[in-house]
CSV table of C-alpha atoms in Angstrom, one decimal:
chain,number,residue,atom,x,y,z
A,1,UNK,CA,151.9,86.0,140.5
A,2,UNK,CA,153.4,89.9,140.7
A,3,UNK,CA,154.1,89.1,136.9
A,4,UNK,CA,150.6,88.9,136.0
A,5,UNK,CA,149.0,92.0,135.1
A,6,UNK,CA,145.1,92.0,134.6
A,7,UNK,CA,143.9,93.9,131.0
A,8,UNK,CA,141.7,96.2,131.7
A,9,UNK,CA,138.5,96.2,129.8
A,10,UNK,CA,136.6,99.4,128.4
A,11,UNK,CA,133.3,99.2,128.7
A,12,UNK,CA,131.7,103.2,129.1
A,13,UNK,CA,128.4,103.8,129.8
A,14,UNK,CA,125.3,105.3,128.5
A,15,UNK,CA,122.9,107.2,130.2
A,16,UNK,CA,119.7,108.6,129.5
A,17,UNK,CA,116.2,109.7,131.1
A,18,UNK,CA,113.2,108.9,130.3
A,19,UNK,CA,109.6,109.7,131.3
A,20,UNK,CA,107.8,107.2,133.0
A,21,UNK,CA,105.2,106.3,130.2
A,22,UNK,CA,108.6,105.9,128.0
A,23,UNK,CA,110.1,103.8,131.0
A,24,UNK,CA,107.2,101.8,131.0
A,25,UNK,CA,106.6,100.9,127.2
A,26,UNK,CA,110.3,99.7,127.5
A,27,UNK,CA,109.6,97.5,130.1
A,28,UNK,CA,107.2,95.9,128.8
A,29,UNK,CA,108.5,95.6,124.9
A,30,UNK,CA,112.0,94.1,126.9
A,31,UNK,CA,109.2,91.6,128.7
A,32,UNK,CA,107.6,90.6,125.1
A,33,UNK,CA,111.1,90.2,123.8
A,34,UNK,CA,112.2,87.8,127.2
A,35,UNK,CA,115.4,90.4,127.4
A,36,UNK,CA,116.6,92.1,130.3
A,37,UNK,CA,116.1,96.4,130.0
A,38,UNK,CA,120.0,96.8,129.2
A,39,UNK,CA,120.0,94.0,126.6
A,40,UNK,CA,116.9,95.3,124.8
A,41,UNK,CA,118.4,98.9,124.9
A,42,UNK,CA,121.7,97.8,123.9
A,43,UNK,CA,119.8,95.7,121.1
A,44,UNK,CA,117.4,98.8,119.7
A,45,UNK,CA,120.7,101.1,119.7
A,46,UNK,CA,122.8,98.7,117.4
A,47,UNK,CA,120.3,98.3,114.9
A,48,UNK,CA,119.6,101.5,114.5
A,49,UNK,CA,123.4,102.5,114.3
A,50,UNK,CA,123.7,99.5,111.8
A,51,UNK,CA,120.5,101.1,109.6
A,52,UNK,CA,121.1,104.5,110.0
A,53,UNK,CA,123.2,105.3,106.8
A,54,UNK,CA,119.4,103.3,104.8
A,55,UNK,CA,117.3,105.2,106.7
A,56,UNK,CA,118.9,108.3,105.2
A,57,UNK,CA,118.4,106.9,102.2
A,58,UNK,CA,114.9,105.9,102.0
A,59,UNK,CA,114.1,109.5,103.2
A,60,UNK,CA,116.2,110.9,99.9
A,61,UNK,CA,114.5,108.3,98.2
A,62,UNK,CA,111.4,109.7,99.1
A,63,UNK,CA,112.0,113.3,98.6
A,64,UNK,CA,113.5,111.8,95.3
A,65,UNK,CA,110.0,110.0,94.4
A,66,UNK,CA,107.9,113.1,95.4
A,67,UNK,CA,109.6,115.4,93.4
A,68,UNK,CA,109.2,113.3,90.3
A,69,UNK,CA,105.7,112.7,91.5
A,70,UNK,CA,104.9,116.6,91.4
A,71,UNK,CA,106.6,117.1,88.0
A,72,UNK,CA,104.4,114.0,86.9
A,73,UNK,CA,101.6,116.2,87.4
A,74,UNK,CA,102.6,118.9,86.2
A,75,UNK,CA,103.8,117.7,82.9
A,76,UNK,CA,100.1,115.6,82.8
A,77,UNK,CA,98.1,119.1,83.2
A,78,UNK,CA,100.2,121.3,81.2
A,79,UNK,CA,99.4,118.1,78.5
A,80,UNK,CA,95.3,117.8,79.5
A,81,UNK,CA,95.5,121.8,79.0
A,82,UNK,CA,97.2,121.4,75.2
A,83,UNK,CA,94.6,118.6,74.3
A,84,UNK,CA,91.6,121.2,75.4
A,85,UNK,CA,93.2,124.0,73.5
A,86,UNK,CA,93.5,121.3,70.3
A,87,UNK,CA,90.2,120.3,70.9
A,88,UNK,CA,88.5,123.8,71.1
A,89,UNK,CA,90.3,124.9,67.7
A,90,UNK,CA,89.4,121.7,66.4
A,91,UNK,CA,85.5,122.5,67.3
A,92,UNK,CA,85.8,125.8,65.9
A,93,UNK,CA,87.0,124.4,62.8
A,94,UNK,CA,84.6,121.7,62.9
A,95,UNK,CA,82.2,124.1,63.3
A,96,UNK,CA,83.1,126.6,60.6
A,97,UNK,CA,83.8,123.7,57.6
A,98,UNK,CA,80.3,122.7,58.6
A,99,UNK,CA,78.9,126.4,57.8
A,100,UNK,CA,80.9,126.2,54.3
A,101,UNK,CA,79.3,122.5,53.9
A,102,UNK,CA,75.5,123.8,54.6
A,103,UNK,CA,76.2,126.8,52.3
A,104,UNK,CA,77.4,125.3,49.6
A,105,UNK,CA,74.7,122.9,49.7
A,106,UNK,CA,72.2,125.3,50.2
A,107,UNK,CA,73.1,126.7,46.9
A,108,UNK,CA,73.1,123.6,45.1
A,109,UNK,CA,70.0,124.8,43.1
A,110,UNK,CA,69.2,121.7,40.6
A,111,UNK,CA,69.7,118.1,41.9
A,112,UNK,CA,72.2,117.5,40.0
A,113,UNK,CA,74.4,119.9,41.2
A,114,UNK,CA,73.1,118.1,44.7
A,115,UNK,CA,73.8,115.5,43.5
A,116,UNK,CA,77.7,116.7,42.4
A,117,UNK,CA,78.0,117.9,45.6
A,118,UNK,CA,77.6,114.5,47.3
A,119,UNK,CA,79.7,113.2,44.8
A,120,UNK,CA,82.9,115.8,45.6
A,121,UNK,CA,82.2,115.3,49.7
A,122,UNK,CA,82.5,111.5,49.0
A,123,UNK,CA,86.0,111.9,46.8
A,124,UNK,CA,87.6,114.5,49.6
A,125,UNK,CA,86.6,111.7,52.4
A,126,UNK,CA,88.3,108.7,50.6
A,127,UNK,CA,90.9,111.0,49.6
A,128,UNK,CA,91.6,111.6,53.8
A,129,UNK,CA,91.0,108.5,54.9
A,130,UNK,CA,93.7,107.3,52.3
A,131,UNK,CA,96.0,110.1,53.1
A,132,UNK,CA,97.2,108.6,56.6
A,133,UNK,CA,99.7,105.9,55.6
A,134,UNK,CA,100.8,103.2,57.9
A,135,UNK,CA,103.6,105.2,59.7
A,136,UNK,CA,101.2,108.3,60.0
A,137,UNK,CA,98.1,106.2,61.6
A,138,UNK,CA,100.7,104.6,64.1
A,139,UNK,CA,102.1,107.9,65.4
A,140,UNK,CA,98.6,108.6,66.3
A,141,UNK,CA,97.8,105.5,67.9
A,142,UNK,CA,100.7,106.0,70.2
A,143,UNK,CA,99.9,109.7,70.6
A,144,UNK,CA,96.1,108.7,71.3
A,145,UNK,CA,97.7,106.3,74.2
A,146,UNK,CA,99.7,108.9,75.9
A,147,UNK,CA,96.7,111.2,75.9
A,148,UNK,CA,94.0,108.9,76.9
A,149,UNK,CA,96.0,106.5,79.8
């Protein structure tokens, strides 16, 4: 059989060291798994050729989620900061309408004129209350939602 010529097959080699606490965990993880060293080495090495391109990914997926996670916070404090400033302005306003209320009424001599004044704080409440139509009264439930969750 001159005519037969054998094909030869490629099959290189990989090397590498190890220390022996690494040698040893591999031993024993080819044991559990009922494989020989090679076969568990050649096993572990194709998988993580086969996954390399998603583990890639999930790290830029988790730079991806921490970047929006620190411009999430960001974007809540700079909000919690506006809602204190609205707050405070509102208090001072509370505050200074309250000093215009107690005046007034302070100089409400006669009780009628008491009695007027009731009457106009009365009309200006209705008259807010009233003044926030439907479209108004859900803007700020949805803004109350946003600031409060």
């Amino acid at each position: 059989m001159p005519g037969d010529t054998k094909k030869r097959v490629y099959n290189p080699k990989v090397e590498t060291r190890l220390s022996r606490a690494d040698v040893n965990r591999l031993d024993e993880a080819a044991r559990l798994a009922g494989q020989t060293r090679s076969d568990f080495i050649r096993q572990g090495l194709l998988w993580y050729l086969d996954n390399l391109e998603n583990l890639k990914e999930g790290e830029r997926e988790a730079k991806t989620a921490q970047a929006i996670r620190y411009a999430s916070e960001l974007i809540v404090k700079a909000i919690l900061s506006a809602t204190d400033r609205i707050c405070g302005m509102l208090a001072r306003q509370g505050a200074e309408v309250g000093t215009l209320y107690e005046l007034t009424w302070r100089a409400c001599g006669t009780p009628e004129a008491k009695e007027q004044f009731t009457a106009a704080v009365n009309t200006a409440k209705q008259r807010q209350r009233n003044r926030l139509d439907a479209d108004e009264k859900a803007v700020a439930e949805r803004t109350k939602k946003v600031v409060t969750s």
